[in-house]
Tab-separated table of N, CA and C in Angstrom:
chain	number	residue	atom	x	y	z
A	555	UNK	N	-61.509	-122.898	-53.468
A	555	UNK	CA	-61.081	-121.595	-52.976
A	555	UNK	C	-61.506	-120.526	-53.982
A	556	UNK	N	-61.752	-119.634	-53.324
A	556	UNK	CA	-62.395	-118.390	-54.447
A	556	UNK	C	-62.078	-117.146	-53.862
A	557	UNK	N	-61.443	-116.423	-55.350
A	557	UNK	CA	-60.732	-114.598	-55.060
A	557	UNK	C	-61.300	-113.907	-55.366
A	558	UNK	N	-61.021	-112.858	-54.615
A	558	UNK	CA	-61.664	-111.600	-54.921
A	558	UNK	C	-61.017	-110.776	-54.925
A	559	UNK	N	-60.436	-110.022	-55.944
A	559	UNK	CA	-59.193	-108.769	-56.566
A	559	UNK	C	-59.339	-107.436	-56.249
A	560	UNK	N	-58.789	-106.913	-55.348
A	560	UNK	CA	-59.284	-104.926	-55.320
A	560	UNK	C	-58.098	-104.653	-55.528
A	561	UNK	N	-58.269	-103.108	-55.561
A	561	UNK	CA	-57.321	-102.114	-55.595
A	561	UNK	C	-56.690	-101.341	-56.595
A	562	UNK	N	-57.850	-101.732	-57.784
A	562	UNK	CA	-57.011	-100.811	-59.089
A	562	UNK	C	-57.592	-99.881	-59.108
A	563	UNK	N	-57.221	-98.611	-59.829
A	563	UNK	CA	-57.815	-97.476	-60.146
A	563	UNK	C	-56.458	-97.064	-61.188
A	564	UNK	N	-56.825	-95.610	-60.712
A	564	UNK	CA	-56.258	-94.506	-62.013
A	564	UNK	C	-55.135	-94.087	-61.025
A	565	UNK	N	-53.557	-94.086	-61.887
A	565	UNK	CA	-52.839	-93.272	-61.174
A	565	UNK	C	-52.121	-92.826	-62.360
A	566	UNK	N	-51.064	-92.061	-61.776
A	566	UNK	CA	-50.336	-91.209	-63.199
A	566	UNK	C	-49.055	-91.888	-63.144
A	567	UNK	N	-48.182	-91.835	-64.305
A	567	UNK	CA	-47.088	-92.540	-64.196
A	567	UNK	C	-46.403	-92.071	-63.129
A	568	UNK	N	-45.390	-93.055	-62.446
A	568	UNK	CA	-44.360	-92.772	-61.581
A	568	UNK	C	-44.908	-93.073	-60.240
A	569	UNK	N	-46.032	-93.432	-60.367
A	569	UNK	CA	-47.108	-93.577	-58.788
A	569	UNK	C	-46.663	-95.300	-58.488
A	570	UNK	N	-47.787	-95.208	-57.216
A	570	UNK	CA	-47.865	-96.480	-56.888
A	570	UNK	C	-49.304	-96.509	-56.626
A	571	UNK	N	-49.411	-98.415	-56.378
A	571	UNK	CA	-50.928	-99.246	-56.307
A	571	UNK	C	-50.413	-100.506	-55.406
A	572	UNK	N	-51.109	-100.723	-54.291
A	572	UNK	CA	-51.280	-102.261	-53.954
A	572	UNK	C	-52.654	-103.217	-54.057
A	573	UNK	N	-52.229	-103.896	-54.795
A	573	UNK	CA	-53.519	-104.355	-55.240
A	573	UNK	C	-53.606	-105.646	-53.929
A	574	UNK	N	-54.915	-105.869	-54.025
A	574	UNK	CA	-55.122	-107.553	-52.868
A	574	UNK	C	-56.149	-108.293	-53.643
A	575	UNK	N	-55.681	-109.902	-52.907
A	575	UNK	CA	-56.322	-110.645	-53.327
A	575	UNK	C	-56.764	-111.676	-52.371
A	576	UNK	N	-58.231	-111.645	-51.729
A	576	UNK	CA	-58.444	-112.700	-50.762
A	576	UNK	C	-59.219	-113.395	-50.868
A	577	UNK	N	-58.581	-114.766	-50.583
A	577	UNK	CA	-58.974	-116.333	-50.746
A	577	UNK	C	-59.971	-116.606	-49.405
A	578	UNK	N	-61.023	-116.790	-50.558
A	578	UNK	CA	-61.658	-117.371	-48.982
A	578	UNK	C	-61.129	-118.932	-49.295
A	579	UNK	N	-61.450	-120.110	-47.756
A	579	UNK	CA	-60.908	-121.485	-48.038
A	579	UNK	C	-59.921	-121.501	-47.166
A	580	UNK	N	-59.073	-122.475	-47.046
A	580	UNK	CA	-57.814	-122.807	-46.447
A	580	UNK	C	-56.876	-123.076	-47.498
A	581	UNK	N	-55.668	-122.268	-47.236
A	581	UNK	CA	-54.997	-122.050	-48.180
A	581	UNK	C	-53.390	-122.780	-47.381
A	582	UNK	N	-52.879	-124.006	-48.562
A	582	UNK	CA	-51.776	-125.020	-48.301
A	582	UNK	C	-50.508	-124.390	-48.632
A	583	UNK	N	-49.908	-124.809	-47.835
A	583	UNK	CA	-48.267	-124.150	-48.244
A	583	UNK	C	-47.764	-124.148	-49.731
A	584	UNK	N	-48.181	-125.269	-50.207
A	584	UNK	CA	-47.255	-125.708	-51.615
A	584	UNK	C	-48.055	-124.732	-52.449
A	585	UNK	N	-49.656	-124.544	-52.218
A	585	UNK	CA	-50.113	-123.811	-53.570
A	585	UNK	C	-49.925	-122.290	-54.160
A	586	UNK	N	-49.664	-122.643	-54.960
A	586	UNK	CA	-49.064	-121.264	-55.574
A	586	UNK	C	-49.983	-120.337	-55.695
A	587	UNK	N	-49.764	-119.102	-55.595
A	587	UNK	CA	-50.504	-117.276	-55.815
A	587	UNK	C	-49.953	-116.830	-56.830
A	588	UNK	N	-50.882	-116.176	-57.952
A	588	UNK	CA	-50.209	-115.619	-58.872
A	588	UNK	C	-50.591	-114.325	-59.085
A	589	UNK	N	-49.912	-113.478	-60.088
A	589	UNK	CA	-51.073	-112.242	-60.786
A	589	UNK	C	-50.359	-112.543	-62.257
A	590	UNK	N	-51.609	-111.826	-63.071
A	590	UNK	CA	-51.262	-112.089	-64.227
A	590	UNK	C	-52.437	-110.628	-64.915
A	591	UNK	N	-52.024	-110.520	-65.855
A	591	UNK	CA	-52.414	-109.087	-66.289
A	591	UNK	C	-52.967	-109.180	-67.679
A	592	UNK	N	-53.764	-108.444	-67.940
A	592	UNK	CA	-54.371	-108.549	-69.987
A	592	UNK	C	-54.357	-107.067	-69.863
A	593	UNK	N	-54.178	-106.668	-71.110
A	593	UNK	CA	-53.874	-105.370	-71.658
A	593	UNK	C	-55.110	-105.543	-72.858
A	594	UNK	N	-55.873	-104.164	-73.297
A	594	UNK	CA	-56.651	-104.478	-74.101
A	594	UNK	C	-56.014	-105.165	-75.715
A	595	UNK	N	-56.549	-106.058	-76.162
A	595	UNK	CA	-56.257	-106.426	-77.677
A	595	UNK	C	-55.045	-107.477	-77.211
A	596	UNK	N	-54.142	-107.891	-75.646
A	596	UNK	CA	-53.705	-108.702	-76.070
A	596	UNK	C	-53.964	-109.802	-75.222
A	597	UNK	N	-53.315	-110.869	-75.210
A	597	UNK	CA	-53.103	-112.104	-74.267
A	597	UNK	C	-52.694	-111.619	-72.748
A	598	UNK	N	-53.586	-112.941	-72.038
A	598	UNK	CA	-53.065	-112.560	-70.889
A	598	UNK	C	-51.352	-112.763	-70.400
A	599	UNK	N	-50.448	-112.083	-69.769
A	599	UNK	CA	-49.142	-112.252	-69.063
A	599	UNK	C	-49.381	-112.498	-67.517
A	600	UNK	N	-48.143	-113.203	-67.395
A	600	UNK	CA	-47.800	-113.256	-66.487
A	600	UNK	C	-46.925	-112.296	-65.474
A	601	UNK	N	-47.307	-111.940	-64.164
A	601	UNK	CA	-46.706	-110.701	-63.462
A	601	UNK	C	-45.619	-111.410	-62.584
A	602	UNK	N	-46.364	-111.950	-61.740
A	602	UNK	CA	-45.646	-112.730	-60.543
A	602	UNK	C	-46.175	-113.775	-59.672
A	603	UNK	N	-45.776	-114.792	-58.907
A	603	UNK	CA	-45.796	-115.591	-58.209
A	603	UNK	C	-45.442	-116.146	-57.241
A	604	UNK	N	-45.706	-116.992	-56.131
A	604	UNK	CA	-45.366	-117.109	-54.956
A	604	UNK	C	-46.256	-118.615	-54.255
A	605	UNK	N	-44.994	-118.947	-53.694
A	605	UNK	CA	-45.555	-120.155	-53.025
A	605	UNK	C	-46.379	-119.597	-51.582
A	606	UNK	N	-47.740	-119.865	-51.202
A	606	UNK	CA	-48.320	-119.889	-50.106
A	606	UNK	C	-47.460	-119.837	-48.672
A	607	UNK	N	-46.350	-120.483	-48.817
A	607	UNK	CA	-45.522	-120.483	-48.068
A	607	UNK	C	-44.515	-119.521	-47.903
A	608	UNK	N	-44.514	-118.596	-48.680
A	608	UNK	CA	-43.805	-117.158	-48.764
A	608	UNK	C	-42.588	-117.278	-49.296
A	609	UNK	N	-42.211	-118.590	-49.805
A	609	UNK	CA	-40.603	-118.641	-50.516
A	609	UNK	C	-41.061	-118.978	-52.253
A	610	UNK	N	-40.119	-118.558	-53.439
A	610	UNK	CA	-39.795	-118.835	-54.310
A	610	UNK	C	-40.649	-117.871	-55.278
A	611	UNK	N	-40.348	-116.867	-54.920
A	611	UNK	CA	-41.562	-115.638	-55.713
A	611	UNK	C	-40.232	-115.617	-57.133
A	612	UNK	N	-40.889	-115.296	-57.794
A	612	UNK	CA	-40.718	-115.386	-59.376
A	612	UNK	C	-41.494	-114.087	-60.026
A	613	UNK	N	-41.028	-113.366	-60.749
A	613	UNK	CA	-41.480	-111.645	-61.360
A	613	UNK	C	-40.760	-111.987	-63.482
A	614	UNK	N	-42.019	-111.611	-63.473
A	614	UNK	CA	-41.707	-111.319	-64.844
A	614	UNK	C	-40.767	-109.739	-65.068
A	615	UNK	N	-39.678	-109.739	-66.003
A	615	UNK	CA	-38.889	-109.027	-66.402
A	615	UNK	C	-39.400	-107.581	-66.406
A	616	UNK	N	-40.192	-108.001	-67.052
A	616	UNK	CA	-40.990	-105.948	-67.285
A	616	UNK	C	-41.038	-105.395	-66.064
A	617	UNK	N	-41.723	-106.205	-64.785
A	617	UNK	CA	-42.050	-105.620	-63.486
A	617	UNK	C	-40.775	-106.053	-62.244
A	618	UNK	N	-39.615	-106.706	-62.526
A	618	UNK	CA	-38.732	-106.815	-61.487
A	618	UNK	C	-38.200	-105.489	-61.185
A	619	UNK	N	-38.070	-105.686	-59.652
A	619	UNK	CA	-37.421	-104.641	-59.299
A	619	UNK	C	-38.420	-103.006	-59.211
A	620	UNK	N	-39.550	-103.357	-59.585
A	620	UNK	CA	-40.721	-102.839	-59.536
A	620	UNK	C	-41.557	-102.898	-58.837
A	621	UNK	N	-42.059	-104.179	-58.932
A	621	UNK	CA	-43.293	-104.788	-58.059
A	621	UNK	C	-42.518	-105.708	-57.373
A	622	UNK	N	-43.449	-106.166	-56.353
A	622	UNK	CA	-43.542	-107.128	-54.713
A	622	UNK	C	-44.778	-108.127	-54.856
A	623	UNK	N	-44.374	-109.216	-54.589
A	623	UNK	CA	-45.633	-110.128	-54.244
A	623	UNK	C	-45.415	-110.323	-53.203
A	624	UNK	N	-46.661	-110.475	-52.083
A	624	UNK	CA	-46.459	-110.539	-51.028
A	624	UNK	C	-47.554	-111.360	-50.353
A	625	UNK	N	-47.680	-111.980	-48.971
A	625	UNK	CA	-48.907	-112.212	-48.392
A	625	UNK	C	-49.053	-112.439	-46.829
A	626	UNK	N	-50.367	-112.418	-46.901
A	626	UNK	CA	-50.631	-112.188	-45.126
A	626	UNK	C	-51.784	-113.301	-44.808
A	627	UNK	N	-50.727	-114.182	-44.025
A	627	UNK	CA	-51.106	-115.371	-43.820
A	627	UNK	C	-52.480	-115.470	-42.618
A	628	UNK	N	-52.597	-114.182	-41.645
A	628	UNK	CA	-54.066	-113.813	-41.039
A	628	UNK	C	-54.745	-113.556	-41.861
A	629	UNK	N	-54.426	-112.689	-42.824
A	629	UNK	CA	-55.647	-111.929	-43.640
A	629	UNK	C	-56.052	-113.272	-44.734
A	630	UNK	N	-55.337	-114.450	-45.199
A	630	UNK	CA	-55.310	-115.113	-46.366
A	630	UNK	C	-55.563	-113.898	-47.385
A	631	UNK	N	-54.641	-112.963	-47.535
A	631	UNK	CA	-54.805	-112.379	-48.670
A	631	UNK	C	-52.894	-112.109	-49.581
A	632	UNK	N	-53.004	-112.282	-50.580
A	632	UNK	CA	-51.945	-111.762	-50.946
A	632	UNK	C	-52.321	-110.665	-51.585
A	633	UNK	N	-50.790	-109.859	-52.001
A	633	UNK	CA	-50.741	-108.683	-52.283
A	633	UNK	C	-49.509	-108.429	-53.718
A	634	UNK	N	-50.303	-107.429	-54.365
A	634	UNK	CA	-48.601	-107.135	-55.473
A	634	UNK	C	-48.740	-105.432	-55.568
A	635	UNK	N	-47.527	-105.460	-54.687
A	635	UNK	CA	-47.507	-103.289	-54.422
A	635	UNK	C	-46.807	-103.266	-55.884
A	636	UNK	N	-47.339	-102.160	-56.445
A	636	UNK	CA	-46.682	-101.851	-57.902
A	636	UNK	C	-46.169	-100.357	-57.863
A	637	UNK	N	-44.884	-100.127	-57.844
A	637	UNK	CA	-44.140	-99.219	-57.801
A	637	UNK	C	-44.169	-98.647	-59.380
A	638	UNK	N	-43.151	-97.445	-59.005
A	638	UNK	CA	-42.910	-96.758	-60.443
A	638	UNK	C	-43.814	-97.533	-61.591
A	639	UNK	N	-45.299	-96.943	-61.188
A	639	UNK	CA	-45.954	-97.450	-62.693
A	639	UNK	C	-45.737	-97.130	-63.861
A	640	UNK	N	-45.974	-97.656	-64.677
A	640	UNK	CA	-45.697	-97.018	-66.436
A	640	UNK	C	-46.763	-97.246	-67.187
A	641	UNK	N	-47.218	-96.237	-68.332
A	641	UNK	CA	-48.433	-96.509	-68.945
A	641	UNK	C	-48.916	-97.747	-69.557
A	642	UNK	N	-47.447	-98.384	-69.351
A	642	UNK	CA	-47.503	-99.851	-70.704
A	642	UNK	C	-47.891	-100.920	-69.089
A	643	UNK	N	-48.289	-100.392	-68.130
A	643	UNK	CA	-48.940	-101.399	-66.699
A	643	UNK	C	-49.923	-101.389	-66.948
A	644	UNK	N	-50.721	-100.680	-67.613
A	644	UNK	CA	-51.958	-100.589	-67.750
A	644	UNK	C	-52.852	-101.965	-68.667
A	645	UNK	N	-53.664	-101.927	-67.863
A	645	UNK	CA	-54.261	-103.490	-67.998
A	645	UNK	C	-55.593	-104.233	-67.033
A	646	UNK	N	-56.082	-105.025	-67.012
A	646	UNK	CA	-56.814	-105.951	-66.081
A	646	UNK	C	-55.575	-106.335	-64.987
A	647	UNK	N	-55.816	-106.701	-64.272
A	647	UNK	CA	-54.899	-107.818	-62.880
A	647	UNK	C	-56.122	-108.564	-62.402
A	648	UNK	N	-55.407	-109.928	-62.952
A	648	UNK	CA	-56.180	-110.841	-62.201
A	648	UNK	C	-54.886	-111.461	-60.821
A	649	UNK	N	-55.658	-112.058	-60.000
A	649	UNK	CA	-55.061	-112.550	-59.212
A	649	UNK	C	-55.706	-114.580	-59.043
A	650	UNK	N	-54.689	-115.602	-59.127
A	650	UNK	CA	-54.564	-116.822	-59.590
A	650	UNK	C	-53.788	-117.530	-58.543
A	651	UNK	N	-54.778	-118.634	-58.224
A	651	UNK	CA	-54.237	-120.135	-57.339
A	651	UNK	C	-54.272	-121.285	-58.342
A	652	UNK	N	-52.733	-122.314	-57.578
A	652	UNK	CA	-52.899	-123.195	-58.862
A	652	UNK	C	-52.008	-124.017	-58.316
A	653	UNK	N	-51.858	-125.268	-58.031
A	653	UNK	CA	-51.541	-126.351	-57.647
A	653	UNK	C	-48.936	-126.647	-58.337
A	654	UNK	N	-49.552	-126.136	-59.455
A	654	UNK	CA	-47.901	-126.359	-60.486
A	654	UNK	C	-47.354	-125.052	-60.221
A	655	UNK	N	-45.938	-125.075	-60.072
A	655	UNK	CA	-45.448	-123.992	-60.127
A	655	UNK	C	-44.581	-123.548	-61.822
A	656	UNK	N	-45.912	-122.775	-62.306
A	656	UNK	CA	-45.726	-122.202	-63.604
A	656	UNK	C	-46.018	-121.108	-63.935
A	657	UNK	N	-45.458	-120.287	-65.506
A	657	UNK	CA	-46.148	-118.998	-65.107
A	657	UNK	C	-47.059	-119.079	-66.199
A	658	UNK	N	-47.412	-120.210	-67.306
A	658	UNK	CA	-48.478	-120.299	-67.944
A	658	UNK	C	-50.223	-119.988	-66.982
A	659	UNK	N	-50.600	-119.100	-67.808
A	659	UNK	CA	-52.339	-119.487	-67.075
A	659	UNK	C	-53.049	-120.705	-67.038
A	660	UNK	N	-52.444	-121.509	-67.926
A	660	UNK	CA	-53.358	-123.033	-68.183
A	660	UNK	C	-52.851	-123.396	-66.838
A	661	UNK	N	-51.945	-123.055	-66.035
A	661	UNK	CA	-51.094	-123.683	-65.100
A	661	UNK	C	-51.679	-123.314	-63.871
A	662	UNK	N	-53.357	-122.736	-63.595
A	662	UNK	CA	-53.745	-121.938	-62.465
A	662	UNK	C	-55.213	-122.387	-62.482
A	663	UNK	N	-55.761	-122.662	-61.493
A	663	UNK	CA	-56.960	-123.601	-61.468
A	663	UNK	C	-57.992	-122.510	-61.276
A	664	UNK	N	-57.989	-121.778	-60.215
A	664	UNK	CA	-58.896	-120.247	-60.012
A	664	UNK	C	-58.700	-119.046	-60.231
A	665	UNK	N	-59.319	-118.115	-60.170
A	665	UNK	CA	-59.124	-116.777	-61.380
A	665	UNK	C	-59.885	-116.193	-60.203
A	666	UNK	N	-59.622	-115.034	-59.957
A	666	UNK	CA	-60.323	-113.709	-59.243
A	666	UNK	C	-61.117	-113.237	-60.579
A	667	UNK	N	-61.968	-112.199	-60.338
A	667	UNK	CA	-62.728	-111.565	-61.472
A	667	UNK	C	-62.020	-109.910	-61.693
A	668	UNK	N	-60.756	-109.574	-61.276
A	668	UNK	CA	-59.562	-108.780	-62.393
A	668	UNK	C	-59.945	-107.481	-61.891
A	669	UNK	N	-59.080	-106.571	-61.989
A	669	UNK	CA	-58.996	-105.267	-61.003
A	669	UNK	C	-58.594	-103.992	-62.233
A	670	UNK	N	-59.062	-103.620	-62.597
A	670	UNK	CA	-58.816	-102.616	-63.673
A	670	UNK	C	-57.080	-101.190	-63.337
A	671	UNK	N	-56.206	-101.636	-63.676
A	671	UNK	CA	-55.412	-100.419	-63.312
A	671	UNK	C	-54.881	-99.449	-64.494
A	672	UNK	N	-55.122	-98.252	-64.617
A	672	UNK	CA	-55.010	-97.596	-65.865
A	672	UNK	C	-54.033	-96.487	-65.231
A	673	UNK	N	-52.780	-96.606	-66.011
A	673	UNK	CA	-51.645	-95.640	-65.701
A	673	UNK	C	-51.801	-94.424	-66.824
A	674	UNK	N	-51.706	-93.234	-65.958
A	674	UNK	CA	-51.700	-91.745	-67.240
A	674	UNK	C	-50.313	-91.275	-67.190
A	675	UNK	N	-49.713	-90.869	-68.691
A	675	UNK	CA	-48.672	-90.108	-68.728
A	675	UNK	C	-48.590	-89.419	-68.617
């Protein structure tokens, strides 16, 4: 299966972005969707996750209550709408399939090639 990441650009703090991510392939209930984010100079994080099957989404702390993972089982694409951005969002977004439900990256078998989103204060 192989992704392909849109939807970043430039917004100013307090905005919003939905980013997508579509799988070409046939995509199984159990396998997990992720996003995961690099900021320049550091390691990649983890954002959020979701079983193919639309139950057991999991959000890292910084972005709960913020962001949505979501997906559209016609389109095989998932989605993470990012609300009230903040400059410290600013980063790569990759979007990640992966067999384990973890939020390590070693834990994700395919990688999209990463969506640039840069928040201004």
């Amino acid at each position: 299966v192989q992704l392909q990441a849109s939807g970043g650009g430039l917004v100013q703090a307090g905005g919003s972005l939905r980013l997508s991510c579509a799988a070409s392939g046939q995509l199984f209930s159990n396998y997990v969707l992720g996003w995961f984010r690099q900021a320049p100079g550091k390691e990649r994080e983890f954002v959020a996750r979701m079983r193919w099957s639309g139950i057991s989404t999991l959000y890292a702390d910084s972005v709960k209550g913020r962001f949505t993972i979501s997906r559209d089982g016609v389109k095989n694409t998932v989605y993470l709408q990012m609300n009230r951005l903040e400059p410290e969002d600013t980063a790569v977004y990759y979007c990640a399939l992966g067999m384990e439900f973890g939020t390590r990256p070693e834990a994700f078998d395919s990688w999209g090639q990463g969506t640039l989103v840069t928040v201004s204060s």
